Structures are given as structure tokens and as C-alpha cells.
Amino acid sequence: MEEPISYYDWEKGTYHHKNEQKSELAEIGVEKAELKEFLSTWTKRNLKKE
């Protein structure tokens, strides 16, 4: 019997896919981009204060 391509995690209320690695890497990329954006705006804001 084949495993389903995706399954539902009832505890988290989220779907998970067999190619989970790819989606996790994409999420990490998004988080890194958001962090960079946050750091640059934070730095600009603090440099203006000085």
C-alpha cells in the first residue's frame, strides 16, 4: 500500500507533505528574508536616533 502524498496533523491542524523538506526550506528562506528586512529597518531607525 502506498503512503499518502500528504497527511493531516490533528494536533497542529496542518497538512504535511512527503516533500516536507522543500516546504520547510522555503519557510526558512522566508524567515531569513523577514529577519533581514527587520534588521535593516531596525538599524536604519536606530541610526537616525544617533
C-alpha positions as protocol buffer text, in pm:
chain_id: "A"
residue {
  index: 1
  type: MET
  ca { x: 0 y: 0 z: 0 }
}
residue {
  index: 2
  type: GLU
  ca { x: 134 y: 342 z: -97 }
}
residue {
  index: 3
  type: GLU
  ca { x: 174 y: 616 z: 160 }
}
residue {
  index: 4
  type: PRO
  ca { x: -44 y: 922 z: 102 }
}
residue {
  index: 5
  type: ILE
  ca { x: 136 y: 1219 z: -51 }
}
residue {
  index: 6
  type: SER
  ca { x: 5 y: 1439 z: 229 }
}
residue {
  index: 7
  type: TYR
  ca { x: -140 y: 1376 z: 570 }
}
residue {
  index: 8
  type: TYR
  ca { x: -322 y: 1588 z: 826 }
}
residue {
  index: 9
  type: ASP
  ca { x: -161 y: 1656 z: 1164 }
}
residue {
  index: 10
  type: TRP
  ca { x: -459 y: 1678 z: 1400 }
}
residue {
  index: 11
  type: GLU
  ca { x: -256 y: 1822 z: 1690 }
}
residue {
  index: 12
  type: LYS
  ca { x: -117 y: 2113 z: 1488 }
}
residue {
  index: 13
  type: GLY
  ca { x: -410 y: 2138 z: 1248 }
}
residue {
  index: 14
  type: THR
  ca { x: -178 y: 2144 z: 948 }
}
residue {
  index: 15
  type: TYR
  ca { x: -117 y: 1939 z: 637 }
}
residue {
  index: 16
  type: HIS
  ca { x: 221 y: 1777 z: 584 }
}
residue {
  index: 17
  type: HIS
  ca { x: 357 y: 1658 z: 252 }
}
residue {
  index: 18
  type: LYS
  ca { x: 603 y: 1387 z: 160 }
}
residue {
  index: 19
  type: ASN
  ca { x: 833 y: 1656 z: 20 }
}
residue {
  index: 20
  type: GLU
  ca { x: 823 y: 1831 z: 359 }
}
residue {
  index: 21
  type: GLN
  ca { x: 1193 y: 1921 z: 330 }
}
residue {
  index: 22
  type: LYS
  ca { x: 1125 y: 2152 z: 35 }
}
residue {
  index: 23
  type: SER
  ca { x: 845 y: 2342 z: 207 }
}
residue {
  index: 24
  type: GLU
  ca { x: 1049 y: 2373 z: 528 }
}
residue {
  index: 25
  type: LEU
  ca { x: 1342 y: 2514 z: 332 }
}
residue {
  index: 26
  type: ALA
  ca { x: 1108 y: 2761 z: 164 }
}
residue {
  index: 27
  type: GLU
  ca { x: 975 y: 2868 z: 504 }
}
residue {
  index: 28
  type: ILE
  ca { x: 1331 y: 2911 z: 635 }
}
residue {
  index: 29
  type: GLY
  ca { x: 1406 y: 3128 z: 330 }
}
residue {
  index: 30
  type: VAL
  ca { x: 1102 y: 3343 z: 409 }
}
residue {
  index: 31
  type: GLU
  ca { x: 1204 y: 3371 z: 774 }
}
residue {
  index: 32
  type: LYS
  ca { x: 1558 y: 3475 z: 675 }
}
residue {
  index: 33
  type: ALA
  ca { x: 1421 y: 3737 z: 436 }
}
residue {
  index: 34
  type: GLU
  ca { x: 1188 y: 3872 z: 706 }
}
residue {
  index: 35
  type: LEU
  ca { x: 1474 y: 3879 z: 955 }
}
residue {
  index: 36
  type: LYS
  ca { x: 1697 y: 4070 z: 711 }
}
residue {
  index: 37
  type: GLU
  ca { x: 1417 y: 4318 z: 647 }
}
residue {
  index: 38
  type: PHE
  ca { x: 1358 y: 4360 z: 1021 }
}
residue {
  index: 39
  type: LEU
  ca { x: 1729 y: 4409 z: 1092 }
}
residue {
  index: 40
  type: SER
  ca { x: 1770 y: 4666 z: 815 }
}
residue {
  index: 41
  type: THR
  ca { x: 1468 y: 4870 z: 928 }
}
residue {
  index: 42
  type: TRP
  ca { x: 1574 y: 4840 z: 1292 }
}
residue {
  index: 43
  type: THR
  ca { x: 1928 y: 4951 z: 1205 }
}
residue {
  index: 44
  type: LYS
  ca { x: 1802 y: 5246 z: 1000 }
}
residue {
  index: 45
  type: ARG
  ca { x: 1569 y: 5352 z: 1280 }
}
residue {
  index: 46
  type: ASN
  ca { x: 1847 y: 5336 z: 1539 }
}
residue {
  index: 47
  type: LEU
  ca { x: 2098 y: 5517 z: 1319 }
}
residue {
  index: 48
  type: LYS
  ca { x: 1850 y: 5805 z: 1278 }
}
residue {
  index: 49
  type: LYS
  ca { x: 1830 y: 5842 z: 1657 }
}
residue {
  index: 50
  type: GLU
  ca { x: 2206 y: 5895 z: 1692 }
}
